[in-house]
Amino acid sequence: NAGVTQTPKFQVLKTGQSMTLQCAQDMNHEYMSWYRQDPGMGLRLIHYSVGAGITDQGEVPNGYNVSRSTTEDFPLRLLSAAPSQTSVYFCASASGQGVYSEQYFGPGTRLTVT
Amino acid sequence: GQSLEQPSEVTAVEGAIVQINCTYQTSGFYGLSWYQQHDGGAPTFLSYNALDGLEETGRFSSFLSRSDSYGYLLLQELQMKDSASYFCAVSPGNTPLVFGKGTRLSVIA
């Protein structure tokens, strides 16, 4: 199993540009999440999904959209990039009920917005 | 809402024992988790406590006191490779994990 994969690994955007960060998992997990990590801030939840067709907002959703058309994929869209969105983005997945406690993280996408 | 407090930095000597504390305030609680993250890497799961008491996994142990809203991660026989950031996280139950800001552990010779 590849686990959780993310593309791209690195990205530089100009202010105002849009892009999609890709996330896929091959573990048949129902639960998927997007976090951003900034220095000294820990991991903050952006959006999450409890299954195909179901998404919800986390702590810092503004400026981001998600969709979950399949169990495997959970892309994160930046609508109009801003320098405040410079961060490392992690996608994570978990299986079943009560297992939010064990999440599998992808390798991350390091995004810089200039 | 949820909030977690943990020390920002800890330094310990190779071969020693170190304890990383975590206190939390949360509107719902199903458990406390610990994750390890090396520089440039992704967080990886270490342990999970849903009930009071100590859980041991090799050199790592994790403790939870629900009545005190407190837990800790205990690392024994420290090795240089244990230098990393350690995050506590709570499971509110109906949303994904909420993470603390992390404790950077430096193991020195």
PDB file of C-alpha atoms in Angstrom:
ATOM      1  CA  ASN A   1       0.000   0.000   0.000  1.00  0.00           C
ATOM      2  CA  ALA A   2       1.189   3.508  -0.785  1.00  0.00           C
ATOM      3  CA  GLY A   3      -0.733   4.894   2.209  1.00  0.00           C
ATOM      4  CA  VAL A   4      -1.524   8.606   1.901  1.00  0.00           C
ATOM      5  CA  THR A   5       0.037  10.390  -1.051  1.00  0.00           C
ATOM      6  CA  GLN A   6       0.159  14.121  -1.731  1.00  0.00           C
ATOM      7  CA  THR A   7       1.149  16.115  -4.796  1.00  0.00           C
ATOM      8  CA  PRO A   8       2.967  18.343  -5.378  1.00  0.00           C
ATOM      9  CA  LYS A   9       5.689  18.212  -2.725  1.00  0.00           C
ATOM     10  CA  PHE A  10       6.625  21.866  -3.270  1.00  0.00           C
ATOM     11  CA  GLN A  11       4.756  24.733  -4.895  1.00  0.00           C
ATOM     12  CA  VAL A  12       5.321  28.453  -5.348  1.00  0.00           C
ATOM     13  CA  LEU A  13       2.348  30.627  -6.238  1.00  0.00           C
ATOM     14  CA  LYS A  14       1.856  34.296  -6.873  1.00  0.00           C
ATOM     15  CA  THR A  15      -0.779  36.183  -4.930  1.00  0.00           C
ATOM     16  CA  GLY A  16      -4.175  35.703  -6.539  1.00  0.00           C
ATOM     17  CA  GLN A  17      -3.376  32.449  -8.316  1.00  0.00           C
ATOM     18  CA  SER A  18      -5.472  29.355  -7.665  1.00  0.00           C
ATOM     19  CA  MET A  19      -4.398  25.751  -7.426  1.00  0.00           C
ATOM     20  CA  THR A  20      -5.408  22.329  -6.167  1.00  0.00           C
ATOM     21  CA  LEU A  21      -3.407  20.224  -3.730  1.00  0.00           C
ATOM     22  CA  GLN A  22      -3.991  16.565  -4.392  1.00  0.00           C
ATOM     23  CA  CYS A  23      -4.440  13.875  -1.732  1.00  0.00           C
ATOM     24  CA  ALA A  24      -5.164  10.195  -2.220  1.00  0.00           C
ATOM     25  CA  GLN A  25      -5.241   7.150   0.042  1.00  0.00           C
ATOM     26  CA  ASP A  26      -5.436   3.478  -0.803  1.00  0.00           C
ATOM     27  CA  MET A  27      -6.459   2.155   2.622  1.00  0.00           C
ATOM     28  CA  ASN A  28     -10.210   2.489   2.026  1.00  0.00           C
ATOM     29  CA  HIS A  29     -10.462   4.974   4.907  1.00  0.00           C
ATOM     30  CA  GLU A  30     -13.726   6.856   5.313  1.00  0.00           C
ATOM     31  CA  TYR A  31     -12.286   9.800   7.234  1.00  0.00           C
ATOM     32  CA  MET A  32      -9.955  12.305   5.571  1.00  0.00           C
ATOM     33  CA  SER A  33      -8.698  15.691   6.742  1.00  0.00           C
ATOM     34  CA  TRP A  34      -6.566  18.605   5.684  1.00  0.00           C
ATOM     35  CA  TYR A  35      -4.292  20.387   8.160  1.00  0.00           C
ATOM     36  CA  ARG A  36      -1.906  23.280   7.804  1.00  0.00           C
ATOM     37  CA  GLN A  37       1.219  23.597   9.895  1.00  0.00           C
ATOM     38  CA  ASP A  38       2.902  26.897  10.618  1.00  0.00           C
ATOM     39  CA  PRO A  39       5.946  27.405  12.859  1.00  0.00           C
ATOM     40  CA  GLY A  40       4.937  27.302  16.528  1.00  0.00           C
ATOM     41  CA  MET A  41       1.268  26.772  15.674  1.00  0.00           C
ATOM     42  CA  GLY A  42       0.933  23.014  15.605  1.00  0.00           C
ATOM     43  CA  LEU A  43      -1.493  21.456  13.146  1.00  0.00           C
ATOM     44  CA  ARG A  44      -4.702  23.322  12.438  1.00  0.00           C
ATOM     45  CA  LEU A  45      -7.673  21.667  10.777  1.00  0.00           C
ATOM     46  CA  ILE A  46      -8.860  23.229   7.509  1.00  0.00           C
ATOM     47  CA  HIS A  47     -11.572  20.866   6.230  1.00  0.00           C
ATOM     48  CA  TYR A  48     -12.510  17.266   6.780  1.00  0.00           C
ATOM     49  CA  SER A  49     -14.720  14.537   5.335  1.00  0.00           C
ATOM     50  CA  VAL A  50     -16.435  11.567   6.959  1.00  0.00           C
ATOM     51  CA  GLY A  51     -17.167   9.850   3.666  1.00  0.00           C
ATOM     52  CA  ALA A  52     -17.704  10.368  -0.039  1.00  0.00           C
ATOM     53  CA  GLY A  53     -20.008  13.307  -0.668  1.00  0.00           C
ATOM     54  CA  ILE A  54     -19.713  14.678   2.894  1.00  0.00           C
ATOM     55  CA  THR A  55     -17.399  17.515   3.915  1.00  0.00           C
ATOM     56  CA  ASP A  56     -17.272  19.995   6.767  1.00  0.00           C
ATOM     57  CA  GLN A  57     -15.237  22.961   7.907  1.00  0.00           C
ATOM     58  CA  GLY A  58     -12.494  22.879  10.471  1.00  0.00           C
ATOM     59  CA  GLU A  59     -10.806  25.620  12.446  1.00  0.00           C
ATOM     60  CA  VAL A  60      -9.339  27.626   9.528  1.00  0.00           C
ATOM     61  CA  PRO A  61     -11.465  27.029   6.399  1.00  0.00           C
ATOM     62  CA  ASN A  62     -11.448  30.508   4.842  1.00  0.00           C
ATOM     63  CA  GLY A  63      -9.815  30.634   1.412  1.00  0.00           C
ATOM     64  CA  TYR A  64     -10.045  26.889   0.859  1.00  0.00           C
ATOM     65  CA  ASN A  65     -12.551  24.534  -0.751  1.00  0.00           C
ATOM     66  CA  VAL A  66     -12.763  20.758  -0.706  1.00  0.00           C
ATOM     67  CA  SER A  67     -14.823  18.022  -2.324  1.00  0.00           C
ATOM     68  CA  ARG A  68     -14.992  14.275  -1.814  1.00  0.00           C
ATOM     69  CA  SER A  69     -16.347  12.543  -4.878  1.00  0.00           C
ATOM     70  CA  THR A  70     -14.618   9.222  -4.142  1.00  0.00           C
ATOM     71  CA  THR A  71     -13.402   7.452  -1.014  1.00  0.00           C
ATOM     72  CA  GLU A  72      -9.818   7.633  -2.256  1.00  0.00           C
ATOM     73  CA  ASP A  73      -9.400  11.309  -3.158  1.00  0.00           C
ATOM     74  CA  PHE A  74      -9.732  14.508  -1.164  1.00  0.00           C
ATOM     75  CA  PRO A  75      -8.354  17.529  -3.053  1.00  0.00           C
ATOM     76  CA  LEU A  76      -7.867  20.932  -1.422  1.00  0.00           C
ATOM     77  CA  ARG A  77      -8.421  24.015  -3.584  1.00  0.00           C
ATOM     78  CA  LEU A  78      -6.930  27.407  -2.908  1.00  0.00           C
ATOM     79  CA  LEU A  79      -9.281  29.884  -4.515  1.00  0.00           C
ATOM     80  CA  SER A  80      -7.083  33.001  -4.623  1.00  0.00           C
ATOM     81  CA  ALA A  81      -3.728  32.481  -2.966  1.00  0.00           C
ATOM     82  CA  ALA A  82      -2.551  34.944  -0.323  1.00  0.00           C
ATOM     83  CA  PRO A  83       0.842  35.202   1.439  1.00  0.00           C
ATOM     84  CA  SER A  84      -0.925  34.167   4.683  1.00  0.00           C
ATOM     85  CA  GLN A  85      -1.484  30.762   3.080  1.00  0.00           C
ATOM     86  CA  THR A  86       2.240  30.080   2.953  1.00  0.00           C
ATOM     87  CA  SER A  87       2.450  26.907   5.013  1.00  0.00           C
ATOM     88  CA  VAL A  88       2.990  23.166   4.997  1.00  0.00           C
ATOM     89  CA  TYR A  89      -0.197  21.284   4.189  1.00  0.00           C
ATOM     90  CA  PHE A  90      -0.820  17.768   5.423  1.00  0.00           C
ATOM     91  CA  CYS A  91      -3.566  15.421   4.348  1.00  0.00           C
ATOM     92  CA  ALA A  92      -4.547  12.634   6.744  1.00  0.00           C
ATOM     93  CA  SER A  93      -6.876   9.649   6.764  1.00  0.00           C
ATOM     94  CA  ALA A  94      -8.360   7.391   9.417  1.00  0.00           C
ATOM     95  CA  SER A  95     -10.606   4.325   9.372  1.00  0.00           C
ATOM     96  CA  GLY A  96     -13.849   3.577  11.143  1.00  0.00           C
ATOM     97  CA  GLN A  97     -15.569   4.994  14.177  1.00  0.00           C
ATOM     98  CA  GLY A  98     -13.567   6.151  17.172  1.00  0.00           C
ATOM     99  CA  VAL A  99     -10.240   6.043  15.404  1.00  0.00           C
ATOM    100  CA  TYR A 100      -9.695   9.720  14.896  1.00  0.00           C
ATOM    101  CA  SER A 101      -7.054   8.998  17.462  1.00  0.00           C
ATOM    102  CA  GLU A 102      -4.882   7.249  14.881  1.00  0.00           C
ATOM    103  CA  GLN A 103      -4.453   9.206  11.714  1.00  0.00           C
ATOM    104  CA  TYR A 104      -2.144   8.455   8.822  1.00  0.00           C
ATOM    105  CA  PHE A 105      -0.498  11.523   7.357  1.00  0.00           C
ATOM    106  CA  GLY A 106       0.778  12.155   3.870  1.00  0.00           C
ATOM    107  CA  PRO A 107       4.286  13.589   3.332  1.00  0.00           C
ATOM    108  CA  GLY A 108       3.029  17.166   3.035  1.00  0.00           C
ATOM    109  CA  THR A 109       3.001  19.938   0.443  1.00  0.00           C
ATOM    110  CA  ARG A 110       5.218  22.940   1.116  1.00  0.00           C
ATOM    111  CA  LEU A 111       3.489  25.987  -0.344  1.00  0.00           C
ATOM    112  CA  THR A 112       4.957  29.452  -0.704  1.00  0.00           C
ATOM    113  CA  VAL A 113       2.821  32.373  -1.852  1.00  0.00           C
ATOM    114  CA  THR A 114       4.716  35.457  -2.996  1.00  0.00           C
TER     115      THR A 114
ATOM    116  CA  GLY B   1     -13.834  24.915  21.916  1.00  0.00           C
ATOM    117  CA  GLN B   2     -10.654  23.024  22.565  1.00  0.00           C
ATOM    118  CA  SER B   3      -7.262  24.082  23.857  1.00  0.00           C
ATOM    119  CA  LEU B   4      -4.138  22.113  24.704  1.00  0.00           C
ATOM    120  CA  GLU B   5      -1.042  23.242  26.559  1.00  0.00           C
ATOM    121  CA  GLN B   6       2.356  21.587  26.342  1.00  0.00           C
ATOM    122  CA  PRO B   7       5.891  22.915  26.856  1.00  0.00           C
ATOM    123  CA  SER B   8       7.448  24.378  23.731  1.00  0.00           C
ATOM    124  CA  GLU B   9      10.913  22.891  24.249  1.00  0.00           C
ATOM    125  CA  VAL B  10      12.560  20.171  26.319  1.00  0.00           C
ATOM    126  CA  THR B  11      16.210  19.098  26.383  1.00  0.00           C
ATOM    127  CA  ALA B  12      17.390  15.775  27.793  1.00  0.00           C
ATOM    128  CA  VAL B  13      20.531  13.667  27.862  1.00  0.00           C
ATOM    129  CA  GLU B  14      20.947  10.501  25.824  1.00  0.00           C
ATOM    130  CA  GLY B  15      20.002   7.453  27.908  1.00  0.00           C
ATOM    131  CA  ALA B  16      17.867   9.467  30.311  1.00  0.00           C
ATOM    132  CA  ILE B  17      14.090   9.642  30.812  1.00  0.00           C
ATOM    133  CA  VAL B  18      11.978  12.610  29.783  1.00  0.00           C
ATOM    134  CA  GLN B  19       8.331  13.430  30.421  1.00  0.00           C
ATOM    135  CA  ILE B  20       6.297  15.729  28.181  1.00  0.00           C
ATOM    136  CA  ASN B  21       3.133  17.024  29.815  1.00  0.00           C
ATOM    137  CA  CYS B  22      -0.127  18.023  28.183  1.00  0.00           C
ATOM    138  CA  THR B  23      -3.155  19.672  29.740  1.00  0.00           C
ATOM    139  CA  TYR B  24      -6.353  20.123  27.806  1.00  0.00           C
ATOM    140  CA  GLN B  25      -9.714  21.845  27.850  1.00  0.00           C
ATOM    141  CA  THR B  26     -12.312  20.440  25.498  1.00  0.00           C
ATOM    142  CA  SER B  27     -16.067  20.427  25.113  1.00  0.00           C
ATOM    143  CA  GLY B  28     -16.101  16.728  24.291  1.00  0.00           C
ATOM    144  CA  PHE B  29     -13.460  14.117  24.987  1.00  0.00           C
ATOM    145  CA  TYR B  30     -12.900  10.622  23.673  1.00  0.00           C
ATOM    146  CA  GLY B  31      -9.168  10.297  24.140  1.00  0.00           C
ATOM    147  CA  LEU B  32      -5.674  11.781  24.104  1.00  0.00           C
ATOM    148  CA  SER B  33      -3.174  10.925  21.399  1.00  0.00           C
ATOM    149  CA  TRP B  34       0.514  11.538  20.882  1.00  0.00           C
ATOM    150  CA  TYR B  35       2.301  12.064  17.584  1.00  0.00           C
ATOM    151  CA  GLN B  36       5.976  12.359  16.698  1.00  0.00           C
ATOM    152  CA  GLN B  37       7.291  14.534  13.901  1.00  0.00           C
ATOM    153  CA  HIS B  38      10.889  14.713  12.759  1.00  0.00           C
ATOM    154  CA  ASP B  39      12.077  17.853  11.005  1.00  0.00           C
ATOM    155  CA  GLY B  40      10.814  17.884   7.425  1.00  0.00           C
ATOM    156  CA  GLY B  41       8.645  14.813   7.993  1.00  0.00           C
ATOM    157  CA  ALA B  42       5.022  13.993   8.576  1.00  0.00           C
ATOM    158  CA  PRO B  43       3.470  13.343  11.988  1.00  0.00           C
ATOM    159  CA  THR B  44       3.335   9.683  12.946  1.00  0.00           C
ATOM    160  CA  PHE B  45       1.139   8.073  15.572  1.00  0.00           C
ATOM    161  CA  LEU B  46       2.726   7.028  18.878  1.00  0.00           C
ATOM    162  CA  SER B  47      -0.042   6.236  21.332  1.00  0.00           C
ATOM    163  CA  TYR B  48      -3.638   6.762  22.381  1.00  0.00           C
ATOM    164  CA  ASN B  49      -5.315   6.821  25.805  1.00  0.00           C
ATOM    165  CA  ALA B  50      -9.066   6.642  26.122  1.00  0.00           C
ATOM    166  CA  LEU B  51      -9.114   5.543  29.769  1.00  0.00           C
ATOM    167  CA  ASP B  52      -7.190   6.665  32.838  1.00  0.00           C
ATOM    168  CA  GLY B  53      -3.846   5.040  33.381  1.00  0.00           C
ATOM    169  CA  LEU B  54      -0.600   4.176  31.687  1.00  0.00           C
ATOM    170  CA  GLU B  55      -0.177   2.661  28.240  1.00  0.00           C
ATOM    171  CA  GLU B  56       3.257   1.255  27.416  1.00  0.00           C
ATOM    172  CA  THR B  57       4.691   0.685  23.961  1.00  0.00           C
ATOM    173  CA  GLY B  58       8.353  -0.208  24.085  1.00  0.00           C
ATOM    174  CA  ARG B  59      10.418   2.747  25.301  1.00  0.00           C
ATOM    175  CA  PHE B  60       7.404   5.057  25.119  1.00  0.00           C
ATOM    176  CA  SER B  61       4.561   5.262  27.635  1.00  0.00           C
ATOM    177  CA  SER B  62       1.572   7.555  27.772  1.00  0.00           C
ATOM    178  CA  PHE B  63      -0.571   8.445  30.753  1.00  0.00           C
ATOM    179  CA  LEU B  64      -4.020   9.961  31.080  1.00  0.00           C
ATOM    180  CA  SER B  65      -5.994  11.390  33.991  1.00  0.00           C
ATOM    181  CA  ARG B  66      -9.443  12.391  32.760  1.00  0.00           C
ATOM    182  CA  SER B  67     -10.392  13.963  36.093  1.00  0.00           C
ATOM    183  CA  ASP B  68      -7.357  16.281  35.885  1.00  0.00           C
ATOM    184  CA  SER B  69      -7.609  16.846  32.100  1.00  0.00           C
ATOM    185  CA  TYR B  70      -3.944  15.909  31.994  1.00  0.00           C
ATOM    186  CA  GLY B  71      -1.694  13.484  30.263  1.00  0.00           C
ATOM    187  CA  TYR B  72       1.957  12.909  29.587  1.00  0.00           C
ATOM    188  CA  LEU B  73       4.296  11.089  27.253  1.00  0.00           C
ATOM    189  CA  LEU B  74       7.246   9.332  28.875  1.00  0.00           C
ATOM    190  CA  LEU B  75      10.285   8.465  26.806  1.00  0.00           C
ATOM    191  CA  GLN B  76      12.841   6.125  28.362  1.00  0.00           C
ATOM    192  CA  GLU B  77      16.397   5.253  27.368  1.00  0.00           C
ATOM    193  CA  LEU B  78      16.526   8.307  25.168  1.00  0.00           C
ATOM    194  CA  GLN B  79      18.311   8.003  21.847  1.00  0.00           C
ATOM    195  CA  MET B  80      19.551  10.710  19.528  1.00  0.00           C
ATOM    196  CA  LYS B  81      16.906   9.666  16.998  1.00  0.00           C
ATOM    197  CA  ASP B  82      14.215  10.660  19.505  1.00  0.00           C
ATOM    198  CA  SER B  83      15.036  14.315  18.803  1.00  0.00           C
ATOM    199  CA  ALA B  84      11.796  15.490  17.221  1.00  0.00           C
ATOM    200  CA  SER B  85       8.617  17.415  17.930  1.00  0.00           C
ATOM    201  CA  TYR B  86       5.908  15.704  19.952  1.00  0.00           C
ATOM    202  CA  PHE B  87       2.277  16.707  19.731  1.00  0.00           C
ATOM    203  CA  CYS B  88      -0.579  15.831  22.025  1.00  0.00           C
ATOM    204  CA  ALA B  89      -4.019  15.799  20.458  1.00  0.00           C
ATOM    205  CA  VAL B  90      -7.539  15.324  21.736  1.00  0.00           C
ATOM    206  CA  SER B  91     -10.302  13.381  20.084  1.00  0.00           C
ATOM    207  CA  PRO B  92     -13.539  15.309  20.604  1.00  0.00           C
ATOM    208  CA  GLY B  93     -15.358  12.448  18.924  1.00  0.00           C
ATOM    209  CA  ASN B  94     -17.333  14.174  16.219  1.00  0.00           C
ATOM    210  CA  THR B  95     -14.475  15.980  14.453  1.00  0.00           C
ATOM    211  CA  PRO B  96     -10.897  15.119  13.607  1.00  0.00           C
ATOM    212  CA  LEU B  97      -8.084  15.524  16.085  1.00  0.00           C
ATOM    213  CA  VAL B  98      -7.271  18.876  17.671  1.00  0.00           C
ATOM    214  CA  PHE B  99      -3.514  19.228  18.146  1.00  0.00           C
ATOM    215  CA  GLY B 100      -1.396  21.084  20.645  1.00  0.00           C
ATOM    216  CA  LYS B 101       1.383  23.360  19.411  1.00  0.00           C
ATOM    217  CA  GLY B 102       4.034  20.734  19.986  1.00  0.00           C
ATOM    218  CA  THR B 103       7.077  20.180  22.175  1.00  0.00           C
ATOM    219  CA  ARG B 104      10.469  20.175  20.538  1.00  0.00           C
ATOM    220  CA  LEU B 105      12.678  17.558  22.205  1.00  0.00           C
ATOM    221  CA  SER B 106      16.414  17.850  21.834  1.00  0.00           C
ATOM    222  CA  VAL B 107      18.471  14.855  22.943  1.00  0.00           C
ATOM    223  CA  ILE B 108      22.077  15.729  23.725  1.00  0.00           C
ATOM    224  CA  ALA B 109      25.087  13.506  24.277  1.00  0.00           C
TER     225      ALA B 109
END
